[in-house]
mmCIF file of C-alpha atoms in Angstrom:
data_model
loop_
_atom_site.group_PDB
_atom_site.id
_atom_site.type_symbol
_atom_site.label_atom_id
_atom_site.label_comp_id
_atom_site.label_asym_id
_atom_site.label_seq_id
_atom_site.Cartn_x
_atom_site.Cartn_y
_atom_site.Cartn_z
ATOM 1 C CA VAL A 1 57.166 135.237 101.954
ATOM 2 C CA THR A 2 54.735 134.896 99.114
ATOM 3 C CA ALA A 3 54.220 131.158 97.946
ATOM 4 C CA GLY A 4 52.070 131.736 94.839
ATOM 5 C CA LEU A 5 48.222 132.222 93.677
ATOM 6 C CA CYS A 6 46.022 129.655 94.537
ATOM 7 C CA ALA A 7 42.890 131.038 92.659
ATOM 8 C CA ARG A 8 41.109 133.963 91.238
ATOM 9 C CA SER A 9 37.862 134.936 90.412
ATOM 10 C CA VAL A 10 37.256 137.436 87.734
ATOM 11 C CA TRP A 11 34.289 139.126 86.543
ATOM 12 C CA VAL A 12 32.906 141.962 84.518
ATOM 13 C CA ARG A 13 30.198 144.746 86.133
ATOM 14 C CA PRO A 14 27.697 145.713 83.780
ATOM 15 C CA GLU A 15 28.341 149.174 82.531
ATOM 16 C CA SER A 16 24.652 150.071 83.475
ATOM 17 C CA ARG A 17 22.481 148.261 85.871
ATOM 18 C CA VAL A 18 20.154 149.869 88.564
ATOM 19 C CA VAL A 19 19.064 147.220 91.115
ATOM 20 C CA VAL A 20 16.741 148.003 93.978
ATOM 21 C CA ARG A 21 18.516 147.365 97.450
ATOM 22 C CA CYS A 22 15.712 144.830 98.436
ATOM 23 C CA GLU A 23 15.672 143.194 95.152
ATOM 24 C CA ALA A 24 19.341 142.585 95.310
ATOM 25 C CA ARG A 25 18.978 141.233 98.995
ATOM 26 C CA ARG A 26 16.476 138.794 97.381
ATOM 27 C CA ARG A 27 19.078 137.141 95.094
ATOM 28 C CA PRO A 28 20.721 133.956 95.459
ATOM 29 C CA LEU A 29 24.286 133.851 96.717
ATOM 30 C CA GLU A 30 25.573 132.644 93.404
ATOM 31 C CA GLU A 31 23.984 135.923 91.714
ATOM 32 C CA LYS A 32 25.849 138.491 94.160
ATOM 33 C CA GLU A 33 29.272 139.712 93.606
ATOM 34 C CA SER A 34 30.060 138.227 97.512
ATOM 35 C CA TRP A 35 29.630 135.052 95.443
ATOM 36 C CA HIS A 36 33.234 135.523 94.077
ATOM 37 C CA TYR A 37 34.678 135.381 97.658
ATOM 38 C CA HIS A 38 32.951 132.084 98.203
ATOM 39 C CA ARG A 39 34.149 130.681 94.603
ATOM 40 C CA ALA A 40 37.875 131.660 95.374
ATOM 41 C CA ILE A 41 37.638 130.127 98.794
ATOM 42 C CA LEU A 42 36.563 126.687 97.303
ATOM 43 C CA GLN A 43 39.046 126.510 94.624
ATOM 44 C CA ALA A 44 41.809 127.320 96.821
ATOM 45 C CA GLU A 45 40.634 124.728 99.348
ATOM 46 C CA ALA A 46 40.368 122.188 96.252
ATOM 47 C CA VAL A 47 43.984 123.416 95.403
ATOM 48 C CA MET A 48 45.213 123.157 98.673
ATOM 49 C CA THR A 49 43.616 119.738 99.384
ATOM 50 C CA ARG A 50 45.520 118.174 96.203
ATOM 51 C CA GLY A 51 48.899 119.899 96.971
ATOM 52 C CA ALA A 52 49.100 120.448 100.523
ATOM 53 C CA PRO A 53 46.568 118.016 102.479
ATOM 54 C CA ASN A 54 48.484 118.289 105.796
ATOM 55 C CA THR A 55 47.804 122.002 105.651
ATOM 56 C CA ARG A 56 45.250 123.942 106.846
ATOM 57 C CA PRO A 57 44.213 127.505 104.904
ATOM 58 C CA TRP A 58 43.534 130.497 106.823
ATOM 59 C CA PHE A 59 41.513 132.941 104.873
ATOM 60 C CA GLN A 60 42.111 136.712 105.469
ATOM 61 C CA ILE A 61 39.211 138.516 104.249
ATOM 62 C CA ASP A 62 38.572 142.487 104.244
ATOM 63 C CA ARG A 63 35.427 144.375 105.159
ATOM 64 C CA ALA A 64 33.313 143.302 102.041
ATOM 65 C CA GLY A 65 33.637 139.687 103.371
ATOM 66 C CA ASP A 66 31.320 140.833 106.353
ATOM 67 C CA THR A 67 28.199 139.090 105.266
ATOM 68 C CA VAL A 68 25.953 136.507 106.617
ATOM 69 C CA ASP A 69 26.331 134.155 103.973
ATOM 70 C CA MET A 70 30.369 134.283 104.672
ATOM 71 C CA LEU A 71 30.277 133.774 108.465
ATOM 72 C CA LEU A 72 27.587 130.935 108.218
ATOM 73 C CA ALA A 73 29.281 129.103 105.516
ATOM 74 C CA SER A 74 32.870 129.213 107.290
ATOM 75 C CA ILE A 75 30.933 128.272 110.485
ATOM 76 C CA ARG A 76 29.671 125.428 109.309
ATOM 77 C CA ALA A 77 32.312 124.501 106.941
ATOM 78 C CA ARG A 78 34.610 124.309 110.067
ATOM 79 C CA ARG A 79 36.852 126.733 107.949
ATOM 80 C CA TRP A 80 39.444 129.361 109.366
ATOM 81 C CA ILE A 81 38.814 132.626 108.221
ATOM 82 C CA THR A 82 39.245 135.985 109.620
ATOM 83 C CA VAL A 83 36.981 138.967 108.599
ATOM 84 C CA ARG A 84 37.191 142.846 109.275
ATOM 85 C CA ALA A 85 33.811 143.524 110.686
ATOM 86 C CA CYS A 86 32.063 146.099 108.775
ATOM 87 C CA TYR A 87 28.745 146.263 110.478
ATOM 88 C CA ASP A 88 28.199 146.650 114.319
ATOM 89 C CA ARG A 89 26.327 143.753 114.936
ATOM 90 C CA LYS A 90 24.264 142.862 117.503
ATOM 91 C CA VAL A 91 25.456 140.204 119.950
ATOM 92 C CA ILE A 92 23.696 137.901 122.345
ATOM 93 C CA SER A 93 25.715 139.164 125.656
ATOM 94 C CA LEU A 94 24.333 140.168 128.989
ATOM 95 C CA GLN A 95 27.169 142.836 128.882
ATOM 96 C CA ALA A 96 26.265 144.656 125.723
ATOM 97 C CA ALA A 97 23.648 144.714 122.531
ATOM 98 C CA HIS A 98 26.105 145.477 119.974
ATOM 99 C CA LEU A 99 29.677 144.723 118.625
ATOM 100 C CA LYS A 100 31.247 147.971 119.265
ATOM 101 C CA GLU A 101 29.685 148.254 122.884
ATOM 102 C CA LEU A 102 31.197 144.987 123.978
ATOM 103 C CA GLY A 103 34.241 145.931 122.891
ATOM 104 C CA ASP A 104 34.772 148.677 124.939
ATOM 105 C CA ARG A 105 33.448 146.840 127.753
ATOM 106 C CA THR A 106 35.954 144.041 127.562
ATOM 107 C CA ALA A 107 39.537 144.351 129.180
ATOM 108 C CA VAL A 108 42.674 145.183 127.369
ATOM 109 C CA ALA A 109 44.533 141.888 127.090
ATOM 110 C CA PHE A 110 47.717 143.310 125.860
ATOM 111 C CA ALA A 111 49.528 145.995 123.878
ATOM 112 C CA ALA A 112 51.793 145.027 120.708
ATOM 113 C CA THR A 113 53.906 147.202 118.318
ATOM 114 C CA LEU A 114 53.001 147.045 114.815
ATOM 115 C CA ALA A 115 55.193 148.708 111.527
ATOM 116 C CA LEU A 116 52.772 150.062 109.409
ATOM 117 C CA PRO A 117 54.110 150.271 105.996
ATOM 118 C CA ALA A 118 53.763 153.338 103.635
ATOM 119 C CA CYS A 119 50.785 153.437 101.204
ATOM 120 C CA GLU A 120 48.933 156.303 99.465
ATOM 121 C CA GLY A 121 48.289 159.310 102.038
ATOM 122 C CA ARG A 122 50.012 157.517 104.799
ATOM 123 C CA ASP A 123 53.707 157.456 106.006
ATOM 124 C CA ALA A 124 55.279 154.516 107.347
ATOM 125 C CA ARG A 125 55.225 154.431 111.360
ATOM 126 C CA VAL A 126 55.743 152.209 113.992
ATOM 127 C CA THR A 127 52.251 152.267 116.340
ATOM 128 C CA VAL A 128 51.398 150.774 119.829
ATOM 129 C CA LEU A 129 48.115 148.778 119.575
ATOM 130 C CA GLN A 130 45.611 147.587 122.374
ATOM 131 C CA VAL A 131 44.538 144.473 121.841
ATOM 132 C CA ARG A 132 41.229 142.991 123.250
ATOM 133 C CA TYR A 133 39.383 139.717 122.598
ATOM 134 C CA ALA A 134 36.250 137.357 123.435
ATOM 135 C CA GLU A 135 34.380 134.913 122.592
ATOM 136 C CA VAL A 136 31.226 136.329 120.902
ATOM 137 C CA GLN A 137 27.695 135.118 119.539
ATOM 138 C CA LEU A 138 26.745 137.559 116.840
ATOM 139 C CA ARG A 139 23.166 137.609 116.026
ATOM 140 C CA LEU A 140 23.081 137.207 112.262
ATOM 141 C CA CYS A 141 19.608 138.209 110.867
ATOM 142 C CA GLU A 142 18.477 138.214 107.481
ATOM 143 C CA GLN A 143 18.385 141.479 105.677
ATOM 144 C CA VAL A 144 15.190 140.486 104.030
ATOM 145 C CA GLY A 145 12.993 138.088 106.264
ATOM 146 C CA SER A 146 12.754 137.169 109.833
ATOM 147 C CA LYS A 147 15.278 134.481 110.007
ATOM 148 C CA GLU A 148 18.066 134.781 112.624
ATOM 149 C CA TRP A 149 21.114 132.813 113.590
ATOM 150 C CA SER A 150 23.319 132.766 116.517
ATOM 151 C CA ALA A 151 26.813 132.626 115.145
ATOM 152 C CA PRO A 152 29.823 131.745 117.287
ATOM 153 C CA VAL A 153 32.982 133.647 116.654
ATOM 154 C CA TRP A 154 36.073 134.654 118.421
ATOM 155 C CA THR A 155 36.297 138.797 118.018
ATOM 156 C CA VAL A 156 39.552 140.462 118.291
ATOM 157 C CA TRP A 157 39.515 144.206 118.913
ATOM 158 C CA VAL A 158 42.589 146.216 118.051
ATOM 159 C CA ARG A 159 43.193 149.960 118.680
ATOM 160 C CA GLU A 160 45.700 152.326 117.980
ATOM 161 C CA VAL A 161 47.132 154.173 121.054
ATOM 162 C CA ASN A 162 48.447 157.884 120.545
ATOM 163 C CA PRO A 163 48.104 158.143 116.972
ATOM 164 C CA PRO A 164 49.913 160.946 114.876
ATOM 165 C CA ALA A 165 48.285 164.110 114.476
ATOM 166 C CA ASN A 166 46.146 164.237 111.113
ATOM 167 C CA CYS A 167 46.453 160.197 110.816
ATOM 168 C CA THR A 168 43.464 158.003 110.893
ATOM 169 C CA PRO A 169 43.964 155.761 114.161
ATOM 170 C CA ILE A 170 43.946 151.938 113.514
ATOM 171 C CA THR A 171 40.672 150.581 114.484
ATOM 172 C CA TRP A 172 40.178 146.869 113.731
ATOM 173 C CA THR A 173 37.483 144.575 114.579
ATOM 174 C CA LEU A 174 38.405 141.165 113.462
ATOM 175 C CA HIS A 175 35.880 138.122 113.552
ATOM 176 C CA THR A 176 37.506 134.666 113.348
ATOM 177 C CA THR A 177 36.742 131.048 113.450
ATOM 178 C CA ARG A 178 40.043 130.054 114.556
ATOM 179 C CA PRO A 179 40.157 129.643 118.687
ATOM 180 C CA VAL A 180 41.377 132.374 120.417
ATOM 181 C CA GLU A 181 41.723 131.067 123.857
ATOM 182 C CA CYS A 182 44.827 133.450 125.133
ATOM 183 C CA ALA A 183 47.131 136.207 124.083
ATOM 184 C CA GLN A 184 49.178 134.482 121.923
ATOM 185 C CA ASP A 185 46.144 133.429 119.795
ATOM 186 C CA ALA A 186 44.872 137.107 119.662
ATOM 187 C CA LEU A 187 48.399 137.843 118.479
ATOM 188 C CA GLU A 188 48.390 135.796 115.593
ATOM 189 C CA VAL A 189 44.975 136.687 114.658
ATOM 190 C CA VAL A 190 46.562 140.354 114.150
ATOM 191 C CA ASN A 191 49.519 139.194 112.374
ATOM 192 C CA GLY A 192 47.564 136.976 110.224
ATOM 193 C CA TYR A 193 45.190 139.743 109.073
ATOM 194 C CA CYS A 194 48.496 142.167 108.265
ATOM 195 C CA VAL A 195 49.470 139.403 105.833
ATOM 196 C CA ARG A 196 46.125 140.234 104.113
ATOM 197 C CA TRP A 197 48.012 143.375 102.661
ATOM 198 C CA ARG A 198 49.833 141.080 100.425
ATOM 199 C CA ILE A 199 46.402 140.896 98.740
ATOM 200 C CA GLU A 200 46.840 144.554 97.898
ATOM 201 C CA GLU A 201 50.338 144.323 96.975
ATOM 202 C CA PHE A 202 49.451 141.486 94.143
ATOM 203 C CA HIS A 203 46.847 143.766 92.848
ATOM 204 C CA ARG A 204 48.986 146.825 92.363
ATOM 205 C CA THR A 205 51.749 144.193 90.994
ATOM 206 C CA TRP A 206 49.531 142.600 88.614
ATOM 207 C CA LYS A 207 47.447 145.858 87.443
ATOM 208 C CA SER A 208 49.895 148.648 87.272
ATOM 209 C CA GLY A 209 52.993 148.207 89.343
ATOM 210 C CA GLY A 210 54.765 145.499 87.378
ATOM 211 C CA THR A 211 53.001 143.185 84.817
ATOM 212 C CA ARG A 212 50.646 145.799 84.147
ATOM 213 C CA VAL A 213 47.485 143.951 83.058
ATOM 214 C CA GLU A 214 45.548 147.078 82.532
ATOM 215 C CA ASP A 215 47.823 148.322 79.876
ATOM 216 C CA SER A 216 46.622 145.511 78.025
ATOM 217 C CA GLN A 217 45.164 146.181 74.093
ATOM 218 C CA LEU A 218 43.397 142.904 74.054
ATOM 219 C CA ARG A 219 39.727 143.191 72.743
ATOM 220 C CA ASP A 220 38.547 139.393 73.340
ATOM 221 C CA ALA A 221 37.213 138.709 76.757
ATOM 222 C CA HIS A 222 38.969 135.128 76.798
ATOM 223 C CA ALA A 223 42.031 136.102 75.334
ATOM 224 C CA LEU A 224 42.432 138.924 77.919
ATOM 225 C CA TRP A 225 41.325 136.254 80.529
ATOM 226 C CA LYS A 226 44.272 134.114 79.657
ATOM 227 C CA TRP A 227 46.685 136.677 79.334
ATOM 228 C CA GLY A 228 45.410 138.143 83.196
ATOM 229 C CA ALA A 229 46.141 134.329 84.314
ATOM 230 C CA LEU A 230 49.594 134.055 82.581
ATOM 231 C CA LEU A 231 50.461 138.053 84.248
ATOM 232 C CA SER A 232 49.348 136.856 87.488
ATOM 233 C CA ALA A 233 51.664 133.768 87.752
ATOM 234 C CA ALA A 234 54.273 136.292 86.702
ATOM 235 C CA ALA A 235 53.215 139.213 89.478
ATOM 236 C CA THR A 236 53.352 136.393 92.115
ATOM 237 C CA ARG A 237 57.056 135.122 90.988
ATOM 238 C CA LEU A 238 58.080 138.704 91.322
ATOM 239 C CA MET A 239 56.746 139.174 94.867
ATOM 240 C CA ARG A 240 58.348 136.226 95.870
ATOM 241 C CA LEU A 241 61.709 137.032 94.450
ATOM 242 C CA ARG A 242 61.426 140.244 95.966
ATOM 243 C CA ASP A 243 60.400 138.834 99.626
ATOM 244 C CA LEU A 244 63.347 135.977 99.535
ATOM 245 C CA SER A 245 65.731 138.539 98.285
ATOM 246 C CA ARG A 246 65.174 140.028 101.862
ATOM 247 C CA THR A 247 64.537 137.123 103.945
ATOM 248 C CA THR A 248 67.013 134.687 102.334
ATOM 249 C CA PRO A 249 69.437 136.746 100.444
ATOM 250 C CA ALA A 250 72.734 134.136 100.851
ATOM 251 C CA SER A 251 70.654 131.030 99.236
ATOM 252 C CA PRO A 252 71.682 130.161 95.654
ATOM 253 C CA ALA A 253 70.129 131.688 93.149
ATOM 254 C CA LYS A 254 69.895 128.989 90.670
ATOM 255 C CA GLU A 255 66.943 127.711 92.995
ATOM 256 C CA HIS A 256 64.914 130.520 91.889
ATOM 257 C CA PHE A 257 66.583 131.505 88.209
ATOM 258 C CA SER A 258 67.029 128.983 85.372
ATOM 259 C CA ALA A 259 70.133 128.866 83.917
ATOM 260 C CA ALA A 260 69.557 130.634 80.885
ATOM 261 C CA GLU A 261 68.203 133.679 82.767
ATOM 262 C CA LEU A 262 71.165 133.505 85.004
ATOM 263 C CA GLU A 263 73.435 133.863 82.158
ATOM 264 C CA ALA A 264 71.198 136.567 80.400
ATOM 265 C CA ILE A 265 71.582 138.697 83.640
ATOM 266 C CA VAL A 266 75.203 138.367 83.803
ATOM 267 C CA ALA A 267 75.480 139.192 79.950
ATOM 268 C CA LEU A 268 73.465 142.317 80.450
ATOM 269 C CA ARG A 269 74.503 143.473 83.988
ATOM 270 C CA ASP A 270 78.173 142.432 83.543
ATOM 271 C CA PRO A 271 78.827 143.120 87.115
ATOM 272 C CA ARG A 272 82.228 143.738 88.917
ATOM 273 C CA ASP A 273 81.358 141.715 91.998
ATOM 274 C CA HIS A 274 80.701 138.379 90.112
ATOM 275 C CA THR A 275 83.172 135.521 89.786
ATOM 276 C CA PRO A 276 82.812 132.883 86.511
ATOM 277 C CA GLY A 277 82.174 129.585 87.656
ATOM 278 C CA GLN A 278 80.852 130.403 91.038
ATOM 279 C CA PRO A 279 77.131 130.611 91.730
ATOM 280 C CA PRO A 280 75.864 133.914 92.828
ATOM 281 C CA THR A 281 73.367 134.176 95.820
ATOM 282 C CA LEU A 282 69.911 135.381 95.153
ATOM 283 C CA GLY A 283 70.295 138.693 97.045
ATOM 284 C CA ARG A 284 73.245 139.817 94.399
ATOM 285 C CA VAL A 285 71.111 138.448 91.744
ATOM 286 C CA VAL A 286 67.802 140.225 92.320
ATOM 287 C CA ARG A 287 69.838 143.110 93.226
ATOM 288 C CA TRP A 288 71.755 143.249 89.309
ATOM 289 C CA LEU A 289 68.018 142.262 88.097
ATOM 290 C CA ALA A 290 66.834 145.151 89.837
ATOM 291 C CA GLU A 291 69.311 147.398 88.659
ATOM 292 C CA LEU A 292 68.755 146.529 85.042
ATOM 293 C CA GLY A 293 65.676 147.985 85.536
ATOM 294 C CA GLY A 294 66.842 151.202 86.912
ATOM 295 C CA TYR A 295 67.222 150.417 90.729
ATOM 296 C CA ALA A 296 69.875 153.056 92.185
ATOM 297 C CA GLY A 297 69.183 152.698 95.805
ATOM 298 C CA SER A 298 70.613 151.347 98.939
ATOM 299 C CA SER A 299 69.740 147.467 99.144
ATOM 300 C CA ALA A 300 69.886 148.130 103.389
ATOM 301 C CA LYS A 301 67.826 150.874 103.409
ATOM 302 C CA ASN A 302 65.633 150.863 100.435
ATOM 303 C CA PRO A 303 65.495 147.324 98.872
ATOM 304 C CA PRO A 304 64.261 147.040 95.427
ATOM 305 C CA GLY A 305 60.438 146.493 94.587
ATOM 306 C CA VAL A 306 58.525 144.749 92.278
ATOM 307 C CA THR A 307 58.297 147.577 89.658
ATOM 308 C CA VAL A 308 62.173 147.970 88.782
ATOM 309 C CA LEU A 309 62.132 143.894 88.955
ATOM 310 C CA ALA A 310 59.834 143.642 86.483
ATOM 311 C CA ARG A 311 61.533 146.294 84.212
ATOM 312 C CA GLY A 312 64.966 144.054 84.599
ATOM 313 C CA MET A 313 62.771 141.073 83.574
ATOM 314 C CA GLU A 314 61.740 142.432 80.519
ATOM 315 C CA ARG A 315 64.972 142.901 79.150
ATOM 316 C CA VAL A 316 66.308 139.533 80.556
ATOM 317 C CA GLU A 317 63.507 137.305 78.858
ATOM 318 C CA ALA A 318 64.335 139.381 75.644
ATOM 319 C CA VAL A 319 67.912 137.851 75.850
ATOM 320 C CA VAL A 320 66.883 134.401 76.950
ATOM 321 C CA THR A 321 64.801 134.191 73.775
ATOM 322 C CA ALA A 322 67.661 135.474 71.991
ATOM 323 C CA LEU A 323 70.325 133.038 73.382
ATOM 324 C CA GLU A 324 68.111 130.192 73.226
ATOM 325 C CA ASN A 325 67.301 131.031 69.505
ATOM 326 C CA MET A 326 71.166 131.183 68.518
ATOM 327 C CA ARG A 327 71.848 128.054 70.358
ATOM 328 C CA ARG A 328 69.131 126.348 67.909
ATOM 329 C CA ILE A 329 70.476 127.865 65.173
ATOM 330 C CA GLN A 330 73.845 126.465 65.781
ATOM 331 C CA ARG A 331 72.365 122.722 66.321
ATOM 332 C CA ASP A 332 70.683 123.068 63.251
ATOM 333 C CA GLN A 333 73.499 124.073 61.349
#
């Protein structure tokens, strides 16, 4: 279930900038785009320390985070991360010289099933995965220079068994600093990396699927930054309402909506299955909200998503403002 947003890092790429590859490698970390990974992680750790000091964050990072800086910084800070490997790195091992070869020579630990959601160019399917894992010493080298480091990580190899025709099979190589000492630990690494898809869902919700920050016509960068921050909070709320309506639909709606919002939803929807004076459930209110946004599907087979929830919320917020203004005028009179 989406809980919220701990940190975000926003930057603008120059319109035209030619950087020689060797020059880019010599730049300090703070001048590289990969610095924004570190910046967001440090912000998130500070937030967690203040708000949930007994909770240990576990960062899930895509292939762009498979860098020497990221791996070494996480090992030195004893930070839990999982990074999907981008490179067939050298390893210090008697069995193999490179990561891929070591994975091929590692015995299959267990098989697991994974429900893949539908996405662009791929239908939803349930797939069978073979999982291998081992403690690995990565041989990290400077891209420019002669320095080398030995980086102790645990690596989990995931391979899809008998993928459908015309489908790209799942082949993940996951480096993690979280100890993997048994099959259950390896399964948690795989499940943890699957949660990273929520980051992609957030980007879609924030940019185009719900709050549509990309449609903004603001011209001032600072104003756009502030508007983007507000919309990012709204995007995570939409995702949370979607998730909770599926996992705990019987919970009281008043825990997640204000009294004014509930009043506005009922006034707009005028639902026949609502009894005045009886608190509605979250699942029911989320469905009413989705129907205000144009949802007409089956709640069991095709539950509402963030796009229809965002459309419905736009209508609701206008009515909330009108109701609050009417009450203020009545009080003033």
